[in-house]
PDB file of C-alpha atoms in Angstrom:
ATOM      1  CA  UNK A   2       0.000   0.000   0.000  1.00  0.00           C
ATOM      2  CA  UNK A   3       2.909   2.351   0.974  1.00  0.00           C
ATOM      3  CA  UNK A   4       4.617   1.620  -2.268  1.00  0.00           C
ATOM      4  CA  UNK A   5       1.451   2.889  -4.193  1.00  0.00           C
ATOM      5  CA  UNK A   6       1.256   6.005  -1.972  1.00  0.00           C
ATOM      6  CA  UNK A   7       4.570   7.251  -2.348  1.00  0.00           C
ATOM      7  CA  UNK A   8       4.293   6.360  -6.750  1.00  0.00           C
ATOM      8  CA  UNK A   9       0.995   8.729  -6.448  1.00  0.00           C
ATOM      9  CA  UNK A  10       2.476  11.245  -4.392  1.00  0.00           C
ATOM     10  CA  UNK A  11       5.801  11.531  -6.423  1.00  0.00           C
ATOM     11  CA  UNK A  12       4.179  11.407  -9.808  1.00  0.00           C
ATOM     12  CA  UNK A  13       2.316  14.416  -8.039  1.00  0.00           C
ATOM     13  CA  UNK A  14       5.065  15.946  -7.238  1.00  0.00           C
ATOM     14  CA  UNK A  15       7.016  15.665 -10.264  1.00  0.00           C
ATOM     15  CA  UNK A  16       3.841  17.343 -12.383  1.00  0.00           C
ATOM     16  CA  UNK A  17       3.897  20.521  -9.581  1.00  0.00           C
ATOM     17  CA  UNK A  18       7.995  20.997 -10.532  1.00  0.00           C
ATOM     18  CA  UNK A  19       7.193  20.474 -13.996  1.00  0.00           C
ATOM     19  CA  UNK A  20       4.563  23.365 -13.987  1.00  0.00           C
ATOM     20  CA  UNK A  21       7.048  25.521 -11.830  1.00  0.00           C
ATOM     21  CA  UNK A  22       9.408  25.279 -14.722  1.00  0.00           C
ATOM     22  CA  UNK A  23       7.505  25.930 -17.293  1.00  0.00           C
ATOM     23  CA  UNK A  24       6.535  29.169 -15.249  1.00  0.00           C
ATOM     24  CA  UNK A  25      10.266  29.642 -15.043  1.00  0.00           C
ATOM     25  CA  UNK A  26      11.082  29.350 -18.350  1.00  0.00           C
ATOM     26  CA  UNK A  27       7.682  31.593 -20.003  1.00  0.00           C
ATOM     27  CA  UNK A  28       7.521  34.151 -17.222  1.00  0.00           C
ATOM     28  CA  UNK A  29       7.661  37.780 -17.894  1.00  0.00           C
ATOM     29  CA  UNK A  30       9.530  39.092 -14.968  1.00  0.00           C
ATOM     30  CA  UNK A  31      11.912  38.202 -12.554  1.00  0.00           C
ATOM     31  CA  UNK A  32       9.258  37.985 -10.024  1.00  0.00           C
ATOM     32  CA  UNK A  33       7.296  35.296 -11.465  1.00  0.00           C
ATOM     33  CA  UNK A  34      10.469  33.555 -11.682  1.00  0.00           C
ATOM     34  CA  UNK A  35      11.024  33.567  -8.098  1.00  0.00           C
ATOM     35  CA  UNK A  36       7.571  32.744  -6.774  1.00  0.00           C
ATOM     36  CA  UNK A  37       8.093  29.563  -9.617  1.00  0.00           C
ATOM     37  CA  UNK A  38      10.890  28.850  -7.934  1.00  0.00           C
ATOM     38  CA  UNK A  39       9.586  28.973  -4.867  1.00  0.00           C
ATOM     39  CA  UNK A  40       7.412  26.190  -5.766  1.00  0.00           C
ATOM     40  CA  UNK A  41      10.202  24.577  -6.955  1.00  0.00           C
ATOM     41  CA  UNK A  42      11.874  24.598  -3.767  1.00  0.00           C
ATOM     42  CA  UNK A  43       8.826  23.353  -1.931  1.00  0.00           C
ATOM     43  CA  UNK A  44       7.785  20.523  -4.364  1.00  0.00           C
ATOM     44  CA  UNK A  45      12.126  19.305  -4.166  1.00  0.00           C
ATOM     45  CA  UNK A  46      11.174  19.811  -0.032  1.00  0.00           C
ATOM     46  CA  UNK A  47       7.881  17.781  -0.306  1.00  0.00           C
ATOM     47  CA  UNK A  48       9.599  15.138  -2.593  1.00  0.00           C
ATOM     48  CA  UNK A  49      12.509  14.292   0.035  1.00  0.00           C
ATOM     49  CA  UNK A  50       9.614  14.473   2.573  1.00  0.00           C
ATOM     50  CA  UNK A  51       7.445  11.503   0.500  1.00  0.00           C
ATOM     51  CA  UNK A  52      10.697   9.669   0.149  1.00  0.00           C
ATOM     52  CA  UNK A  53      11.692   9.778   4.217  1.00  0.00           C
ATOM     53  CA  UNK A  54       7.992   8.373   4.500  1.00  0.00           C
ATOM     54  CA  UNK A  55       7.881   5.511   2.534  1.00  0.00           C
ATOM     55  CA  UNK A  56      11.334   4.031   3.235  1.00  0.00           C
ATOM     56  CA  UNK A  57      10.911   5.057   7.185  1.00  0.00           C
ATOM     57  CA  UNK A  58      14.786   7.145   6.927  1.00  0.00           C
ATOM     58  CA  UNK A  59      15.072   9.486   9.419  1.00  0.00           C
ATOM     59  CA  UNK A  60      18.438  10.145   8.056  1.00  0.00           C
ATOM     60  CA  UNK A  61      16.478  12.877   5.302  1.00  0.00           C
ATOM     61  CA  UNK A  62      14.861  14.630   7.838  1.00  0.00           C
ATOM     62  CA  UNK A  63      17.456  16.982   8.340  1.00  0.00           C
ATOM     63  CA  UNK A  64      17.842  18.074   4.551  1.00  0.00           C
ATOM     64  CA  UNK A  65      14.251  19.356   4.553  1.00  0.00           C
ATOM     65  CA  UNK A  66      15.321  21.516   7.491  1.00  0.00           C
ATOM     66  CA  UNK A  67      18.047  23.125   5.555  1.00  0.00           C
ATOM     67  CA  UNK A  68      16.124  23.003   2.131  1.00  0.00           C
ATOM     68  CA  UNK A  69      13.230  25.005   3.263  1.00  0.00           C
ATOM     69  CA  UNK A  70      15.924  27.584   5.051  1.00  0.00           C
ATOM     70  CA  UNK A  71      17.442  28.015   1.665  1.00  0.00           C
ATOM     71  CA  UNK A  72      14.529  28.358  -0.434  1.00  0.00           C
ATOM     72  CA  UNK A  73      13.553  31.432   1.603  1.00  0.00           C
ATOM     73  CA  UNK A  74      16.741  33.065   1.841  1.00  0.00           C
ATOM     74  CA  UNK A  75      17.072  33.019  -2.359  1.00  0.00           C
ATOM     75  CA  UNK A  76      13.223  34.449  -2.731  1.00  0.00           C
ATOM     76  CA  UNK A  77      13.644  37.304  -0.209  1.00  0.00           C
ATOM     77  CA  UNK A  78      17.519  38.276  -1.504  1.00  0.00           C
ATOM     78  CA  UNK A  79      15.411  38.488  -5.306  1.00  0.00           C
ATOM     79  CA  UNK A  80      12.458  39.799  -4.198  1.00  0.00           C
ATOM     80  CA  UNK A  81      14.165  42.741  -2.469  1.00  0.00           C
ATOM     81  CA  UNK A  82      16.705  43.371  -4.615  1.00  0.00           C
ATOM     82  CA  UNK A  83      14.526  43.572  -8.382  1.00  0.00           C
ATOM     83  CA  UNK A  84      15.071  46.191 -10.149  1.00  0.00           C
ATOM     84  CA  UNK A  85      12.586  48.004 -12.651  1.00  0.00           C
ATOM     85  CA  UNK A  86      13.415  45.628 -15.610  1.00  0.00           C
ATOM     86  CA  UNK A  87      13.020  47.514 -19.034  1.00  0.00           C
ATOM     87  CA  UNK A  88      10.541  46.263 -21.689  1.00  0.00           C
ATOM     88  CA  UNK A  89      11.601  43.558 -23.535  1.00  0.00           C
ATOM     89  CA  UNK A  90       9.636  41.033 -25.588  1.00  0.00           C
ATOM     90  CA  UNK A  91       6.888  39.103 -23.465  1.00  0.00           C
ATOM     91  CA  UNK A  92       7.163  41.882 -20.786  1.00  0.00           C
ATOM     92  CA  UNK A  93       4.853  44.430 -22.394  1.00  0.00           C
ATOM     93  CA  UNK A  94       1.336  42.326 -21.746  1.00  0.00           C
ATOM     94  CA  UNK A  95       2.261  42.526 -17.755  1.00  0.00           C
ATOM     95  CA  UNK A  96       2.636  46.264 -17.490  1.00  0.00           C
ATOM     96  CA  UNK A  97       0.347  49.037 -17.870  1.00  0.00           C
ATOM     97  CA  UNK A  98       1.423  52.470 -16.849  1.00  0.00           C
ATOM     98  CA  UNK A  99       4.088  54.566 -19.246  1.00  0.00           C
ATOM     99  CA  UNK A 100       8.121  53.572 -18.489  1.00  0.00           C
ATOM    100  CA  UNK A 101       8.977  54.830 -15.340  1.00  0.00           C
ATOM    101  CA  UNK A 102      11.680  56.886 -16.477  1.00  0.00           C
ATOM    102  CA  UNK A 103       9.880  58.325 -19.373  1.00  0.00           C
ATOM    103  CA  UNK A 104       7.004  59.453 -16.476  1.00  0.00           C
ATOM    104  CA  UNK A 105       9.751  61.124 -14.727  1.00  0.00           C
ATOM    105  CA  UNK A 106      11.477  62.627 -17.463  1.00  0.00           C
ATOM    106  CA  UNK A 107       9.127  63.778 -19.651  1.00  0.00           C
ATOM    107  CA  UNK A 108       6.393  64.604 -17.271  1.00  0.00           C
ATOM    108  CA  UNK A 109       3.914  63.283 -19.596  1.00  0.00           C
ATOM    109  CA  UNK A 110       0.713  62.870 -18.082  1.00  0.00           C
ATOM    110  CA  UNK A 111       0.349  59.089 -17.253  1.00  0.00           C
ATOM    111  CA  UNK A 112      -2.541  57.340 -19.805  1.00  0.00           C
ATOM    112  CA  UNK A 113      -4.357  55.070 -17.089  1.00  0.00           C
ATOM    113  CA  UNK A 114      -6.307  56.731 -14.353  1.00  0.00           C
ATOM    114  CA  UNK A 115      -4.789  53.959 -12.147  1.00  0.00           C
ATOM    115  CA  UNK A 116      -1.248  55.201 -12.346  1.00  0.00           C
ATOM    116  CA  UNK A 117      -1.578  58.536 -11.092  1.00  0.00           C
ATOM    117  CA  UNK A 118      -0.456  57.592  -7.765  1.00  0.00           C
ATOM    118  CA  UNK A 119       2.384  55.806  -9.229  1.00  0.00           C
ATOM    119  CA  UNK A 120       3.603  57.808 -11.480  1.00  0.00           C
ATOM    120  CA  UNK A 121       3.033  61.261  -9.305  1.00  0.00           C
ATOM    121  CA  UNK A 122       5.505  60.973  -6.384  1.00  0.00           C
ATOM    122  CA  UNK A 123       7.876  58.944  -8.171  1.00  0.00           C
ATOM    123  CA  UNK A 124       8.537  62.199 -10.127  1.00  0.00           C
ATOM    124  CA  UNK A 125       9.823  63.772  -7.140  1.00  0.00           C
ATOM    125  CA  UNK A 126      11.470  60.999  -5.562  1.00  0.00           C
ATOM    126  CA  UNK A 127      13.607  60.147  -8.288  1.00  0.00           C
ATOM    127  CA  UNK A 128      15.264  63.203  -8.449  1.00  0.00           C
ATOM    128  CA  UNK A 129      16.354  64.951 -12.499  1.00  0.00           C
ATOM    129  CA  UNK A 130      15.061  62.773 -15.394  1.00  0.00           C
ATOM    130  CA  UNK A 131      19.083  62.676 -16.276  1.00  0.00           C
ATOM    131  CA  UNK A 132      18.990  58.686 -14.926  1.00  0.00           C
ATOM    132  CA  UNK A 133      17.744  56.114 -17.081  1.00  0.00           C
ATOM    133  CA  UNK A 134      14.983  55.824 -14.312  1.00  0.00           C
ATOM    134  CA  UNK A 135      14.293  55.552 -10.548  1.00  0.00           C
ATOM    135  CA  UNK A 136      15.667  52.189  -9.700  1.00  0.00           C
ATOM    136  CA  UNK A 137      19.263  53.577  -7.915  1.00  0.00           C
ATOM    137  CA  UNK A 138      16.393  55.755  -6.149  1.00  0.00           C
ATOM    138  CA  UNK A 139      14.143  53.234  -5.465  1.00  0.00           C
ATOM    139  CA  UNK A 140      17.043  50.710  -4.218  1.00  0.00           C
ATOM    140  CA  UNK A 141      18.559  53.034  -1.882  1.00  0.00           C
ATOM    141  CA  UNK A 142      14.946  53.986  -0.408  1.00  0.00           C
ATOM    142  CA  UNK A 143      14.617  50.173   0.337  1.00  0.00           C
ATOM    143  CA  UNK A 144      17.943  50.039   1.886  1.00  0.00           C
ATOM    144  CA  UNK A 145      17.367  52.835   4.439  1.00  0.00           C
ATOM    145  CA  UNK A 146      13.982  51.887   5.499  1.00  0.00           C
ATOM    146  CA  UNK A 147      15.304  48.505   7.090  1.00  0.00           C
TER     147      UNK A 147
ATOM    148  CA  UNK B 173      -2.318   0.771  15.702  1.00  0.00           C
ATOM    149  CA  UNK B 174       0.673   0.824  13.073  1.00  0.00           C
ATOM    150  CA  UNK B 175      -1.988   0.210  10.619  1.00  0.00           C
ATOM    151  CA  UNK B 176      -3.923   3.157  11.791  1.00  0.00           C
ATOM    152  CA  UNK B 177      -0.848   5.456  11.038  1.00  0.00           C
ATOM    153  CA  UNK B 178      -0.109   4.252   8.033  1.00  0.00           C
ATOM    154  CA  UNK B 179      -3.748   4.758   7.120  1.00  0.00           C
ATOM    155  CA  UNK B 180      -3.532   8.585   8.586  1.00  0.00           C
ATOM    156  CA  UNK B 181       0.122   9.434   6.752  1.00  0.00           C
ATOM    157  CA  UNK B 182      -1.103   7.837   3.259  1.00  0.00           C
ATOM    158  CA  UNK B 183      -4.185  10.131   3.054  1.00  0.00           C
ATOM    159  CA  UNK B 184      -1.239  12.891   4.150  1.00  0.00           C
ATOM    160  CA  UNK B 185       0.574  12.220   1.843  1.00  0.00           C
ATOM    161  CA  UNK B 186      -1.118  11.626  -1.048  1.00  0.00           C
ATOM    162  CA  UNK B 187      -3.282  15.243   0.114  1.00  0.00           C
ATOM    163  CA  UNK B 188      -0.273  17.151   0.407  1.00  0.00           C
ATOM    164  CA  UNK B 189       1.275  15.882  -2.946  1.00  0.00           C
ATOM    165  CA  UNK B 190      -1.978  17.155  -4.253  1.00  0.00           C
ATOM    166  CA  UNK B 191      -2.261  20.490  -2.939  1.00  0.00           C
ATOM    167  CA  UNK B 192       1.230  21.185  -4.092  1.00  0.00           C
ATOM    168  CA  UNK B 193       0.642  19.849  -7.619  1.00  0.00           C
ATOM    169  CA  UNK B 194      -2.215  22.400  -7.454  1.00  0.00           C
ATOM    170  CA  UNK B 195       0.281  24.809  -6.645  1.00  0.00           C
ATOM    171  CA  UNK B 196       2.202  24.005  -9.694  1.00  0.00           C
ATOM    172  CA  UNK B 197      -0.832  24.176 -11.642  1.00  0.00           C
ATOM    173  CA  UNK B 198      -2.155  27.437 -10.272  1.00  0.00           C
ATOM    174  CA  UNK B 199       1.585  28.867 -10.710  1.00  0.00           C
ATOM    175  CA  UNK B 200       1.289  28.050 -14.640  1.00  0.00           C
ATOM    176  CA  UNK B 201      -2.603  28.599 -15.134  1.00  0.00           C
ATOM    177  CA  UNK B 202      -2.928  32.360 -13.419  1.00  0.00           C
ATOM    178  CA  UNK B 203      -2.167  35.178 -15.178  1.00  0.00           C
ATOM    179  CA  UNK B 204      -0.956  38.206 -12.835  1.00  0.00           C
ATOM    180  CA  UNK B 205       1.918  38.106 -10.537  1.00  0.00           C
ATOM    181  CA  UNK B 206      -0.382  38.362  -7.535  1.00  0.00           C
ATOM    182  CA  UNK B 207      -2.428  35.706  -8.208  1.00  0.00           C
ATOM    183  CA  UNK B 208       0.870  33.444  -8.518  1.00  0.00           C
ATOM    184  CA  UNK B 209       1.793  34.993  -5.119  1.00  0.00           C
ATOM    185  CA  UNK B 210      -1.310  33.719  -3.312  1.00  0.00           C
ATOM    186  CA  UNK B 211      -1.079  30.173  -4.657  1.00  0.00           C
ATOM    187  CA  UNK B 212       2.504  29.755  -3.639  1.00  0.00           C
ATOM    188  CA  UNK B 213       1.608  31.325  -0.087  1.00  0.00           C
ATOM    189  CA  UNK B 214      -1.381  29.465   0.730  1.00  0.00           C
ATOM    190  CA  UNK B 215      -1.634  25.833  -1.420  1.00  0.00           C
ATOM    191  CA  UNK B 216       1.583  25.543  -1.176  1.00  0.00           C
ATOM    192  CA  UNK B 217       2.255  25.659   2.711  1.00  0.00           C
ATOM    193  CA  UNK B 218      -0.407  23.573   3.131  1.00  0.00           C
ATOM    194  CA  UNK B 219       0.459  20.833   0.559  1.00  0.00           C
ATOM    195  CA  UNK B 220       4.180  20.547   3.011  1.00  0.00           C
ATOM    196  CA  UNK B 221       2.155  20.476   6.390  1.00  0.00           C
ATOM    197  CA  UNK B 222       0.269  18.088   5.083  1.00  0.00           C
ATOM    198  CA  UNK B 223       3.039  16.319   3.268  1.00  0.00           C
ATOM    199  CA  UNK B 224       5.449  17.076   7.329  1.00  0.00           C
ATOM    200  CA  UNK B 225       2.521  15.814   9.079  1.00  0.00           C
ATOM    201  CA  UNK B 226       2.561  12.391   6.924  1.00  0.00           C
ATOM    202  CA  UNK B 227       6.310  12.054   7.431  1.00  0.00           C
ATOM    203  CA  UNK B 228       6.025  12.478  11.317  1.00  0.00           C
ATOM    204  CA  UNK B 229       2.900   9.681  11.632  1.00  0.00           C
ATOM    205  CA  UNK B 230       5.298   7.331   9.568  1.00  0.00           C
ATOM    206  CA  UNK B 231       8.471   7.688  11.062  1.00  0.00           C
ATOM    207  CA  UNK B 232       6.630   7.772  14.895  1.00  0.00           C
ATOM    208  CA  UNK B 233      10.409   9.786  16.384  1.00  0.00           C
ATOM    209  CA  UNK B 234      10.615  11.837  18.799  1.00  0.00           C
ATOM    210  CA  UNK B 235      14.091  13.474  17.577  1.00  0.00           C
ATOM    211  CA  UNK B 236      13.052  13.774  13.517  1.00  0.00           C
ATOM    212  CA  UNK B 237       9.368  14.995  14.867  1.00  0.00           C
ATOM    213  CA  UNK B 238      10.885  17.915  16.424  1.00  0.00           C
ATOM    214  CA  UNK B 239      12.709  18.707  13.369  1.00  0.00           C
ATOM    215  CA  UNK B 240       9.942  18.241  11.190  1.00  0.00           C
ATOM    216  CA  UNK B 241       7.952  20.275  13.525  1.00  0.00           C
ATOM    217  CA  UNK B 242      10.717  22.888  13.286  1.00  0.00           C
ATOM    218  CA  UNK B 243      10.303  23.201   9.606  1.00  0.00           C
ATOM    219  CA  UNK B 244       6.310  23.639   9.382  1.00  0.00           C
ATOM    220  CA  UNK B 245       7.089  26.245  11.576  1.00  0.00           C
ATOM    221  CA  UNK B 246      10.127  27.831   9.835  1.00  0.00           C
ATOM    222  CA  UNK B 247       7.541  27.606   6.862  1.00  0.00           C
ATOM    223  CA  UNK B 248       4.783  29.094   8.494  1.00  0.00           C
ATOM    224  CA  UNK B 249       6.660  32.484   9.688  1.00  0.00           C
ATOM    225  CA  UNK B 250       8.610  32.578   6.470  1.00  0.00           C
ATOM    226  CA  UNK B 251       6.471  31.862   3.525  1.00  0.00           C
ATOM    227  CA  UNK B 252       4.079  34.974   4.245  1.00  0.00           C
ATOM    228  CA  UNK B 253       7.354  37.085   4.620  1.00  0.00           C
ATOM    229  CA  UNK B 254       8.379  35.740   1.122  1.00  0.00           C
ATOM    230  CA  UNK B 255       5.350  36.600  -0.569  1.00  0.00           C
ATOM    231  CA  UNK B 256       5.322  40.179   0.841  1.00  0.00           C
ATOM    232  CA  UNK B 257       8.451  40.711   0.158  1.00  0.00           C
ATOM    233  CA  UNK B 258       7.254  39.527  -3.662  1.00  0.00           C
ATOM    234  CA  UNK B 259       4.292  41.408  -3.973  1.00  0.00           C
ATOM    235  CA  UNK B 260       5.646  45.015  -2.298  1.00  0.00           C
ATOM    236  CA  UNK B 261       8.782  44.170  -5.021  1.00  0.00           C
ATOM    237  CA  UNK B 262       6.220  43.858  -7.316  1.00  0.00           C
ATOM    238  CA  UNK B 263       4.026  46.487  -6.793  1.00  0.00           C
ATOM    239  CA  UNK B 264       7.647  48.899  -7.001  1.00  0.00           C
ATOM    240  CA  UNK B 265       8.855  47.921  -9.711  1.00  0.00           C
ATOM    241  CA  UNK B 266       5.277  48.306 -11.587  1.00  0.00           C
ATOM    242  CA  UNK B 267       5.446  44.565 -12.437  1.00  0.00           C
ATOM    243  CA  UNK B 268       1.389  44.604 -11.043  1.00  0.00           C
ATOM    244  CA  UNK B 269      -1.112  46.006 -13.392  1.00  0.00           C
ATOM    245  CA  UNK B 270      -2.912  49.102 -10.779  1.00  0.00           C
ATOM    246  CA  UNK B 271      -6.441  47.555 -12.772  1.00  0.00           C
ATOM    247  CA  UNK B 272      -6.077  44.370 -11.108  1.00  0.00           C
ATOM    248  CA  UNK B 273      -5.966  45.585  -7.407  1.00  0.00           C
ATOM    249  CA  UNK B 274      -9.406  45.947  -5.907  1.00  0.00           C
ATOM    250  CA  UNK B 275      -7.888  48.286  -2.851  1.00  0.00           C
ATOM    251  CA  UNK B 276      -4.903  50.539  -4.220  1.00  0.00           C
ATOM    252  CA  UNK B 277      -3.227  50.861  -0.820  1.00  0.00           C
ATOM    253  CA  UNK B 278      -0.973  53.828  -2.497  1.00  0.00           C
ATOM    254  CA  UNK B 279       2.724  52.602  -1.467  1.00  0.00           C
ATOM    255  CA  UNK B 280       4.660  55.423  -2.559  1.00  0.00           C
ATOM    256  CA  UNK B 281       3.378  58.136  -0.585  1.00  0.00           C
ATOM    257  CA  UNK B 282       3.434  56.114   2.851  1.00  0.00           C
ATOM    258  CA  UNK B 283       6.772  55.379   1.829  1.00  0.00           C
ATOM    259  CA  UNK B 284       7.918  59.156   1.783  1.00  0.00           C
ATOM    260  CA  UNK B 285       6.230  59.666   4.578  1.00  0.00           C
ATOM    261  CA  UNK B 286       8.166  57.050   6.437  1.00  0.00           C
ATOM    262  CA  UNK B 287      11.378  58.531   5.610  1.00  0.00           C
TER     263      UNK B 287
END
């Protein structure tokens, strides 16, 4: 019976890290990378896990402890340091408002009534329009709030 | 009573391998970083409980319980920190469409006004 469960839950598995990396590979931004990998990470985690059940090791237990460290320490570093990526070819569909540099350049009034608030005190925050945009700004802002 | 165990970790098992192939699924099938956010946050955390909890009833230790209970809650304080930490990223670096959020909690001014 245990031999059945862990084929089930593996094949499972395996489909779930599949998906992830087809999310890897298509995804528009770095961002949908991460949270793929993410699932990655947790699927590897949830494999080891199936595989310290069936053959009764407690030998794996401590990997998941270190795995599931790991995994969170590589989404938060990404996830805090992405920058504003620019447009390249699958990246248009995800974003609405105008570049944010062009906003703060230009001081073009943004198109979608959505925006304003994004667009408005990014203008001031980021300083002259001489930068290619607001992510040194926008890093540096992160850095001194923690 | 080993039988009953078995019985309990199996349907663990086999419902956390499920919840985190619906993760996968939900990670390839949604169409907004947000919505990607909430289905590695929530399906996913539970699919591993689920998945810890099935490991534990099998392996009946005391030592590799506590570890296992160690990670589910390693997991549980750092998987909602993750996906903040995704989703504020996100919402900075303008990789969420504004049309998609129901509430625009507007970020950058409470951000000045933090400094």
């Amino acid at each position: 019976m245990m031999l059945a469960v862990g084929v089930v839950a593996t094949t499972l598995l395996a489909v779930g890290a599949l998906l992830a990396v087809v999310r890897i590979e298509r995804g528009p931004t770095m961002l949908d990378r991460t949270v793929a990998f993410d699932v990655l990470t947790t699927a590897l985690v949830g494999a080891i896990a199936v595989e310290a059940a069936i053959s009764r090791r407690t030998e794996s237990v401590p990997i998941l402890v270190v795995l599931s460290l790991v995994g969170f320490i590589g989404s938060v570093t990404i996830a805090r340091f992405a920058a504003v990526e620019p447009p390249k070819n699958g990246t248009a569909a995800q974003r609405s408002g105008p570049r944010p540099g062009a906003g703060a350049a230009g001081g073009a009034g943004p198109s979608a009534p959505g925006s304003v608030g994004f667009a408005g005190p990014n203008a001031g925050s980021g300083g002259s329009g001489v930068e290619p945009g607001p992510d040194p700004a926008d890093v540096t802002g992160r850095k001194e709030e923690s | 009573m080993t039988l009953v165990t078995d019985v309990a970790a199996a349907v663990c098992l086999l419902l956390g391998a499920f919840f985190s192939f619906s993760a996968g699924v939900g990670v390839v099938r949604f169409d907004n970083l947000l919505s990607r956010m909430h289905v590695v946050a929530k399906p996913q955390v539970l699919g591993l409980l689920l998945l810890l909890a099935g490991v534990a009833l099998r392996l009946q230790d005391r030592g590799s319980a506590t570890m296992l209970l160690l990670v589910a809650i390693f997991q549980l304080m750092t998987s909602p920190v993750a996906a903040y930490m995704v989703g504020r990223s996100g919402l900075r670096t303008r990789c969420v469409d504004p049309a998609v959020l129901e509430i625009e909690e507007d970020e950058f001014p409470a951000r000045e006004a933090g400094r």
